[in-house]
PDB file of C-alpha atoms in Angstrom:
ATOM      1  CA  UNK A  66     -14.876  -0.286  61.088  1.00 83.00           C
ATOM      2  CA  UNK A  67     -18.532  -0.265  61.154  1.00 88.00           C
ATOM      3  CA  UNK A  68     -20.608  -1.894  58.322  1.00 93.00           C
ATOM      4  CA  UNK A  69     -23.611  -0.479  57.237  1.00 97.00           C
ATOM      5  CA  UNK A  70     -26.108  -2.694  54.793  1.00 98.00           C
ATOM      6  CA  UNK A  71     -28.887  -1.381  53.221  1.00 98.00           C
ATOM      7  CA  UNK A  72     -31.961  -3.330  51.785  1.00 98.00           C
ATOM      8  CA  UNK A  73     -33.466  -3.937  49.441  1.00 98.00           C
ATOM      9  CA  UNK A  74     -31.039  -2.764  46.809  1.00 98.00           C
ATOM     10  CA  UNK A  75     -33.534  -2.074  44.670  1.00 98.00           C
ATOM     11  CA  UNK A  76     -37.364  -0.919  44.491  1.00 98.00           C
ATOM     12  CA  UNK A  77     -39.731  -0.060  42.002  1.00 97.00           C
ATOM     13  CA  UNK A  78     -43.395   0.707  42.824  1.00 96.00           C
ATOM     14  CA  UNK A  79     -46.356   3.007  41.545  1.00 97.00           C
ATOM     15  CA  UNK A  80     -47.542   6.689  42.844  1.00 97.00           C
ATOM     16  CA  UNK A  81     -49.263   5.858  45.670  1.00 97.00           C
ATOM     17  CA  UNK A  82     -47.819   2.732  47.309  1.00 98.00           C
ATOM     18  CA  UNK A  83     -45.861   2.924  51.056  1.00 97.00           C
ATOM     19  CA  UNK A  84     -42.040   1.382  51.274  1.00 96.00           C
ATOM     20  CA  UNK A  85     -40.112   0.376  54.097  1.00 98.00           C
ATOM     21  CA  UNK A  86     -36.829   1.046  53.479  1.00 98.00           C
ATOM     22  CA  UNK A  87     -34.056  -1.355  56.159  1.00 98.00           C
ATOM     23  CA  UNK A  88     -30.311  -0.266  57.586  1.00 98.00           C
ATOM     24  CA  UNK A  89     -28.604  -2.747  59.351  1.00 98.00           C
ATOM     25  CA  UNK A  90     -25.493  -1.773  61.493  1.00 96.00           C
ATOM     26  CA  UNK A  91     -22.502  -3.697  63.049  1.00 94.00           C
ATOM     27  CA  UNK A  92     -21.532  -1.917  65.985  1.00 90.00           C
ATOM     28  CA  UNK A  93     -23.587   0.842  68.361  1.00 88.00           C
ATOM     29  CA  UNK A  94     -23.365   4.084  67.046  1.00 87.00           C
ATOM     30  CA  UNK A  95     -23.783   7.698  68.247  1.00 86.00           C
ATOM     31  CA  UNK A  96     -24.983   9.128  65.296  1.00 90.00           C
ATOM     32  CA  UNK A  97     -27.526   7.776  62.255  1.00 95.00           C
ATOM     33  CA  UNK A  98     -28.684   9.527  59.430  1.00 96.00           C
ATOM     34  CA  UNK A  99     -30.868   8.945  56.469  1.00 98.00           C
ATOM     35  CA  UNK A 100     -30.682  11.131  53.451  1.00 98.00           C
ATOM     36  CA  UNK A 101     -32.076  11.366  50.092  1.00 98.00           C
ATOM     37  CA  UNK A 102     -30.101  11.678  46.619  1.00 97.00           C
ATOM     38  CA  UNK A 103     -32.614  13.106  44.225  1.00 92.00           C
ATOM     39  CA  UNK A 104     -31.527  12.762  40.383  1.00 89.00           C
ATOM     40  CA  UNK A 105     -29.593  15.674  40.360  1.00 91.00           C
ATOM     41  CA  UNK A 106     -27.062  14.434  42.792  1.00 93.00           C
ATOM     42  CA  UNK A 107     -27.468  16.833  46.418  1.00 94.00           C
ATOM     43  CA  UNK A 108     -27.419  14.814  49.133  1.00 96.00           C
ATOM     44  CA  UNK A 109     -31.073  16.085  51.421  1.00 95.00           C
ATOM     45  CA  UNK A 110     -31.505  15.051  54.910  1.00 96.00           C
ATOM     46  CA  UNK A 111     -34.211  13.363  55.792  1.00 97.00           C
ATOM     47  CA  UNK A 112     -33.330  12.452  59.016  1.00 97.00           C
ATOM     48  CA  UNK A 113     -31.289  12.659  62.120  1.00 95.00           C
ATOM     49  CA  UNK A 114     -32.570   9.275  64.308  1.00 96.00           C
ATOM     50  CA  UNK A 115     -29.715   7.186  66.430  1.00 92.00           C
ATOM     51  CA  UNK A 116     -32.746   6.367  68.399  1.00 94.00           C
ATOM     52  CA  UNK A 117     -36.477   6.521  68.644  1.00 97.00           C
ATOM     53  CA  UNK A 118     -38.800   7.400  65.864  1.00 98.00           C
ATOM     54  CA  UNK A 119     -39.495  10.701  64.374  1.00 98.00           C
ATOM     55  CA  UNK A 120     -42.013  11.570  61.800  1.00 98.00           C
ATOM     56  CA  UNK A 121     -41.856  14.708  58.902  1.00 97.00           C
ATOM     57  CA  UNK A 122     -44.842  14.451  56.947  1.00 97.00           C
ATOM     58  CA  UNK A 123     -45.219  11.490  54.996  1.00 98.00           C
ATOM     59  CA  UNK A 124     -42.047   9.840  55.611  1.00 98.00           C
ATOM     60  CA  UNK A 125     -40.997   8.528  59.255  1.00 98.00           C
ATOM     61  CA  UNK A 126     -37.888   6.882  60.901  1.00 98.00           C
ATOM     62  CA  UNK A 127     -37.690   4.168  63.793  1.00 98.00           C
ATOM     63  CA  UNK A 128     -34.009   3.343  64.699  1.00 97.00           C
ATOM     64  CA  UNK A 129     -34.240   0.428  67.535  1.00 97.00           C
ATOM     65  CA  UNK A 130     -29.902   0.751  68.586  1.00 93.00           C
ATOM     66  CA  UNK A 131     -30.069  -2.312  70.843  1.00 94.00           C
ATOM     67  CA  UNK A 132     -30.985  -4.310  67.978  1.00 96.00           C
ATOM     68  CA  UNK A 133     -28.817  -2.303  65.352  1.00 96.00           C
ATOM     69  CA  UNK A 134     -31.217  -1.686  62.848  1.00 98.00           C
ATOM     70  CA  UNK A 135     -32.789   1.679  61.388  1.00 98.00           C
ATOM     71  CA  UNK A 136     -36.297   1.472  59.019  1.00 98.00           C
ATOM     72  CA  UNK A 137     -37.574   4.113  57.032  1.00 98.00           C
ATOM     73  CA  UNK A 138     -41.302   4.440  55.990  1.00 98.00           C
ATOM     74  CA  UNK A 139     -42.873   6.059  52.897  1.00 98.00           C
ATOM     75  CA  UNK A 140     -46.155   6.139  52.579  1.00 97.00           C
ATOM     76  CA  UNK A 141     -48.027   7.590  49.510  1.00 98.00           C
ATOM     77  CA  UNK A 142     -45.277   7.852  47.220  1.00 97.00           C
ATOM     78  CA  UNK A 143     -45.094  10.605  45.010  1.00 97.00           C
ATOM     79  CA  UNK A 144     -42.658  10.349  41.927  1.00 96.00           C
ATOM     80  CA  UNK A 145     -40.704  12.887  43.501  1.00 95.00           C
ATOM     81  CA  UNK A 146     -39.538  10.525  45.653  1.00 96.00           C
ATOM     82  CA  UNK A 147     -37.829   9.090  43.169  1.00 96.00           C
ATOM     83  CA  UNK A 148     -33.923   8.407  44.094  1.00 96.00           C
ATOM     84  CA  UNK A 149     -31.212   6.660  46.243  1.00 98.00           C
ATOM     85  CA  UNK A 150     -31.965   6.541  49.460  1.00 98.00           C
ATOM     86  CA  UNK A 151     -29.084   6.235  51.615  1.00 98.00           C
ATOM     87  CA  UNK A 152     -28.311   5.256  55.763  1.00 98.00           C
ATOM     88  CA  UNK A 153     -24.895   6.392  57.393  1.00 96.00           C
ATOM     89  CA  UNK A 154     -23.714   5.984  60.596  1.00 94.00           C
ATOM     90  CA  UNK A 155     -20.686   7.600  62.529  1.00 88.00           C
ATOM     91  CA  UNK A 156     -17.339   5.658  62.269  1.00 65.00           C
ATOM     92  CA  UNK A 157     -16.444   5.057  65.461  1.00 59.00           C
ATOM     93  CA  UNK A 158     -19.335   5.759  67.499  1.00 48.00           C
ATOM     94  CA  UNK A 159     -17.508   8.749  69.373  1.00 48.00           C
ATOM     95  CA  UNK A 160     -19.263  11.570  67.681  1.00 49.00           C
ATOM     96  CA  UNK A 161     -18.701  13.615  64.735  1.00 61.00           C
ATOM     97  CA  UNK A 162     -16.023  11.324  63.407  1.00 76.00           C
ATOM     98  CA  UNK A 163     -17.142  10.780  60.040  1.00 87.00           C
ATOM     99  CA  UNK A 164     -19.680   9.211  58.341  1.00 92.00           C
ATOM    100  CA  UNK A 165     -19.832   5.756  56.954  1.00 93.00           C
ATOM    101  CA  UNK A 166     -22.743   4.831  54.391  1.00 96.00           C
ATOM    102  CA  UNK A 167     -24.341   1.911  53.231  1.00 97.00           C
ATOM    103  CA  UNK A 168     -25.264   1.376  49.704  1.00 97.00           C
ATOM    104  CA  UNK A 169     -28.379   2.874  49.805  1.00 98.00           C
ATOM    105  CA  UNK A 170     -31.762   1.836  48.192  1.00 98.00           C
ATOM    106  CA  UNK A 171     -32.686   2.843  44.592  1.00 97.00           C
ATOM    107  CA  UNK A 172     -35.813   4.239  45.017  1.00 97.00           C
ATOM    108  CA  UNK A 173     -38.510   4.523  41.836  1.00 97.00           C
ATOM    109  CA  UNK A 174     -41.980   5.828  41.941  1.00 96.00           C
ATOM    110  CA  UNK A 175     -43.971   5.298  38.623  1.00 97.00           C
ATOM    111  CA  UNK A 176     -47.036   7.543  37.925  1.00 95.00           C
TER     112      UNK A 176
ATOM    113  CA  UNK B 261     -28.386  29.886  56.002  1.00 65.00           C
ATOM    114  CA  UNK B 262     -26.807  29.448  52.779  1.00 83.00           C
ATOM    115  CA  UNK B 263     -25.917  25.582  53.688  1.00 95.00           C
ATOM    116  CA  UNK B 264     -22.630  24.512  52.771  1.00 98.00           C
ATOM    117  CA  UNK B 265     -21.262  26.001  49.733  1.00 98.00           C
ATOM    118  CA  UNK B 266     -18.891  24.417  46.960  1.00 98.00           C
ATOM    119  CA  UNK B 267     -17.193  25.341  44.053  1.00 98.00           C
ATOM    120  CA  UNK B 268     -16.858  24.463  41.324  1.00 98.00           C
ATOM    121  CA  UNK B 269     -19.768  22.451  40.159  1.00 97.00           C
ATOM    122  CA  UNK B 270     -18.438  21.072  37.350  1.00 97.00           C
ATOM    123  CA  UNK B 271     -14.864  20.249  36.890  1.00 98.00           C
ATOM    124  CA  UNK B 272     -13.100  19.175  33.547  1.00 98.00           C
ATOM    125  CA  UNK B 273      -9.064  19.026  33.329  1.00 97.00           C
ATOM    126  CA  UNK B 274      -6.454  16.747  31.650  1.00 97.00           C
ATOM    127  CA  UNK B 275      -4.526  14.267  33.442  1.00 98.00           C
ATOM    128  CA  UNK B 276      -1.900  15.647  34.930  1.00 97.00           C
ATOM    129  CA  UNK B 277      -3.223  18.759  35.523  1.00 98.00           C
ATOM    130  CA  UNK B 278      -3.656  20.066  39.464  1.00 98.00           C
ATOM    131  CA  UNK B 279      -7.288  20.213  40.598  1.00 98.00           C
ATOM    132  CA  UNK B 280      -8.558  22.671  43.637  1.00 98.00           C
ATOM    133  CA  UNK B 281     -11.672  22.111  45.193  1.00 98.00           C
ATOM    134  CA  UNK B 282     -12.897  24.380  47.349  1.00 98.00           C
ATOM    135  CA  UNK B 283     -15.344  24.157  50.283  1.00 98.00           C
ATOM    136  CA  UNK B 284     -17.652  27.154  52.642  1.00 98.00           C
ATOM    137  CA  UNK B 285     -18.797  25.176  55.687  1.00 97.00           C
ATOM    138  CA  UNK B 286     -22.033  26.609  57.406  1.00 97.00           C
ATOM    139  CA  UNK B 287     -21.150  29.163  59.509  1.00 96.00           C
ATOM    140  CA  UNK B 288     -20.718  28.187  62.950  1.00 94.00           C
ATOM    141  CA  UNK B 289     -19.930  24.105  62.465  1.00 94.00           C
ATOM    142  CA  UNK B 290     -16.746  23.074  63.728  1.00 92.00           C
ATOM    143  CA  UNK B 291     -16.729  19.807  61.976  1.00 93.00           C
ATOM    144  CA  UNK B 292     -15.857  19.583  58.344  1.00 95.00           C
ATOM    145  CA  UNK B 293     -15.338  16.681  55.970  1.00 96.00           C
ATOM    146  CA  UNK B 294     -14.404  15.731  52.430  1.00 97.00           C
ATOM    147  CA  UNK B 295     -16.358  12.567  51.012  1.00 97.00           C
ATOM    148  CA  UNK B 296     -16.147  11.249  47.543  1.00 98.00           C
ATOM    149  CA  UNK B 297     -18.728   9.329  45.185  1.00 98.00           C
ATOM    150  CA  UNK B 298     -17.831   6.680  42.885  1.00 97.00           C
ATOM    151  CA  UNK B 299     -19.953   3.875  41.247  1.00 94.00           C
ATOM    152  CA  UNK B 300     -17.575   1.119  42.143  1.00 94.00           C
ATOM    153  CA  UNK B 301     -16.890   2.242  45.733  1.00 94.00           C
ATOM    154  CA  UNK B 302     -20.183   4.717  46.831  1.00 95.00           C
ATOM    155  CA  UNK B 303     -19.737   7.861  49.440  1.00 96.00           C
ATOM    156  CA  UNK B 304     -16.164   6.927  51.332  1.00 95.00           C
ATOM    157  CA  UNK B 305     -14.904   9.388  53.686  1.00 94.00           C
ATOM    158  CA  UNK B 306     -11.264  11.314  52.232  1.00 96.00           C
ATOM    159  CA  UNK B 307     -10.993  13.601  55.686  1.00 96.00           C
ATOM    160  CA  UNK B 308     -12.383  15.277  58.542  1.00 93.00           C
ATOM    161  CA  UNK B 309     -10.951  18.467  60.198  1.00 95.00           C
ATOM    162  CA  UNK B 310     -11.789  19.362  63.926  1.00 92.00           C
ATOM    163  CA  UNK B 311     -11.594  22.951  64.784  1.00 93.00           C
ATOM    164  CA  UNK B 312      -9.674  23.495  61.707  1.00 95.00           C
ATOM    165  CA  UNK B 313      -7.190  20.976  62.409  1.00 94.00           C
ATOM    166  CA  UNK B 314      -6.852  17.440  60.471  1.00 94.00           C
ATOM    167  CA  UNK B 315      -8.152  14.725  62.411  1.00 91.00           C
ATOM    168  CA  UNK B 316      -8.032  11.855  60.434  1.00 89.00           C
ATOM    169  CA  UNK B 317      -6.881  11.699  56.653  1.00 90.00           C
ATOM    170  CA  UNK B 318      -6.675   7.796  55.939  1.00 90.00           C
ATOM    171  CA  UNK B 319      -9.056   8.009  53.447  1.00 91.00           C
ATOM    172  CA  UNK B 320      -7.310   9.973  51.351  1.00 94.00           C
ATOM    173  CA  UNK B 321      -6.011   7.514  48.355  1.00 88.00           C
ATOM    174  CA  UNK B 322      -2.643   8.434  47.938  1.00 88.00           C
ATOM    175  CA  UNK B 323      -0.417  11.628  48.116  1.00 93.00           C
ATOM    176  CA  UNK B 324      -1.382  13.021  45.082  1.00 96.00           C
ATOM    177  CA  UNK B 325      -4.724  14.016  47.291  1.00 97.00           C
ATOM    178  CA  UNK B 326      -4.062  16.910  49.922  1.00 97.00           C
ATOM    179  CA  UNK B 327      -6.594  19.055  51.940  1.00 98.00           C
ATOM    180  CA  UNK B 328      -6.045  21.822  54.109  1.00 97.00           C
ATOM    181  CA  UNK B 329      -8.253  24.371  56.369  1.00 97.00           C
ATOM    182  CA  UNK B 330      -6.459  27.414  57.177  1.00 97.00           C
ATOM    183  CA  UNK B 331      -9.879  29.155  58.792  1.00 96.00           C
ATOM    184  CA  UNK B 332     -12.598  28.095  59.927  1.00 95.00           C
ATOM    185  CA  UNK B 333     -15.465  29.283  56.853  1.00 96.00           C
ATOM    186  CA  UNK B 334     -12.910  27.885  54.044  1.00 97.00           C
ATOM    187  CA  UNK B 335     -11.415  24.568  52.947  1.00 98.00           C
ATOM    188  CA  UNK B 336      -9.800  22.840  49.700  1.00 98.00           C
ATOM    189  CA  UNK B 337      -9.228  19.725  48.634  1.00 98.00           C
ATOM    190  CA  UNK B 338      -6.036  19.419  45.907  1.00 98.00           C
ATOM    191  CA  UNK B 339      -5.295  16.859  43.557  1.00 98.00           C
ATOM    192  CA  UNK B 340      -1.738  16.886  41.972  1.00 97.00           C
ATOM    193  CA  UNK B 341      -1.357  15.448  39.728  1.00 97.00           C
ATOM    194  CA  UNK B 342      -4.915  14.777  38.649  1.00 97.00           C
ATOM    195  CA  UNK B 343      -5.440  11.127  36.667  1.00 97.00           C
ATOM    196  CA  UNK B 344      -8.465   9.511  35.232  1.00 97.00           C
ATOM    197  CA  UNK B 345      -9.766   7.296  38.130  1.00 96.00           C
ATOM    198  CA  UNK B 346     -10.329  10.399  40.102  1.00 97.00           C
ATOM    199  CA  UNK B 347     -13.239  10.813  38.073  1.00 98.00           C
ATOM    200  CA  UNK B 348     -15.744  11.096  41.325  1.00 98.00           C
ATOM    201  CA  UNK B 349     -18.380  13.777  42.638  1.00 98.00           C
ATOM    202  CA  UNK B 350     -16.955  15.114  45.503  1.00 98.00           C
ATOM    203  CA  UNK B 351     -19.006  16.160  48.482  1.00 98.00           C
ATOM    204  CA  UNK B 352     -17.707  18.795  51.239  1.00 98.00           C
ATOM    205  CA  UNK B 353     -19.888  18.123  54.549  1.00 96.00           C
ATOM    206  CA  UNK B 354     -19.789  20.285  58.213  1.00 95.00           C
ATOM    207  CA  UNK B 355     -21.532  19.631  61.116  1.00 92.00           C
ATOM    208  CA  UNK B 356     -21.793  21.551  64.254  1.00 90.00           C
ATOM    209  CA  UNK B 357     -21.612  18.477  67.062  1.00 81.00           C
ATOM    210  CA  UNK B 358     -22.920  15.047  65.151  1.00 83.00           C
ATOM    211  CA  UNK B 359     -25.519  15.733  62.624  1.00 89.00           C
ATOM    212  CA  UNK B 360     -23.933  16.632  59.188  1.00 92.00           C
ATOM    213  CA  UNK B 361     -25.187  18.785  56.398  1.00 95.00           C
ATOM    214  CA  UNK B 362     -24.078  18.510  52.533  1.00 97.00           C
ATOM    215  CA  UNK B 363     -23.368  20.167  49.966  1.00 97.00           C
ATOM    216  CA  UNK B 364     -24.086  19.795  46.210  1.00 96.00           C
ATOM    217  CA  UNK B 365     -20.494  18.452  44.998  1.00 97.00           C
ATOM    218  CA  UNK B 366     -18.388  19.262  42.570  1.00 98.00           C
ATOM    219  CA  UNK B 367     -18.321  16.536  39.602  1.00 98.00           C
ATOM    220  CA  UNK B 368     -14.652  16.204  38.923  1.00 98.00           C
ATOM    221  CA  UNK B 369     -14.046  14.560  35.483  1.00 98.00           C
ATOM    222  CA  UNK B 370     -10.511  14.283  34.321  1.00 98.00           C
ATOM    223  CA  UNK B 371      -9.927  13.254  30.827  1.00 97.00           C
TER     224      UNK B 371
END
């Protein structure tokens, strides 16, 4: 199956700063999300991107397929960014098969 | 929309004892899913249903784990008999063609 790997692992930085959050890939997919976990455990999208780059406000995707790689950007972090950030891809690359997700990047903003 | 809706939140039982999870997919969304959250193993796909029908179960861990979707607004995910390492949040997910939406879980805990 596909393997998703998220980096870094880890991030801690203060109110303010910009991130760049990484997904790597193994195989070409037909669907890639990104969502947030906030601390309370629901699972928000954030975005919908197996190609291209879209944008929502302060946080934007770029998902290059040929390469097999996904980024997303914060900029201006607020501490209610705070959380795990996670990247999932479809299974098989057919379609709404299923979701498989990385490890995801814990995420904390410091005021 | 009322997203995807779950129930119960919170589950405690005693091992041994048969657990019911139950799942509202948004209205509409033929896709649904059942994904599970551990610390050791992170979000793993259980099952998908298609239209109602079971697509692909090999997630599920063993027999004691049984879903079914007799219509297409409902779904439930059994356990039976229920035993300590199923301690997980479980997360119901539907989707209309590829993108899929969450809900909050239910936070099984079995003691």
């Amino acid at each position: 199956g596909i393997q998703v790997e998220q980096s870094p692992p880890d991030l801690i930085l203060q109110e303010g700063a910009n991130s760049t959050l990484r997904c790597n890939f193994s195989d070409s997919v037909n669907n890639l999300q990104w969502f947030h976990q906030n601390p309370w455990g629901q699972l928000i999208n954030l975005f919908y991107i197996p190609s291209g780059t879209k944008q929502n406000g302060r946080l934007s995707a770029t998902t290059v397929a040929t390469e097999r790689y996904s980024l997303l950007y914060i900029s201006s972090s607020q501490t209610t960014d705070s959380g795990v950030y996670f990247c999932a891809v479809d299974r098989s690359g057919g379609g709404a098969d299923g979701l498989t997700f990385g490890k995801g990047t814990h995420l904390i903003i410091q005021p | 929309d009322a997203g995807v809706i779950q129930s119960p939140r919170h589950e405690v039982t005693e091992m041994g004892q048969e657990v019911t999870l139950r799942c509202k997919p948004i209205s509409g969304h033929n896709s649904l899913f059942w994904y599970r959250q551990t610390m050791m193993r992170g979000l793993e796909l259980l099952i998908y249903f298609n239209n109602n029908v079971p697509i692909d179960d090999s997630g599920m861990p063993e027999d004691r784990f049984s879903a079914k979707m007799p219509n297409a607004s409902f779904s439930t995910l059994k356990i039976q008999p229920s035993e300590p390492r199923d301690s997980a949040v479980y997360f119901c997910a539907s989707s209309a063609r590829i993108e899929a939406f969450f809900g909050q879980g239910t936070r099984l805990t079995v003691v």
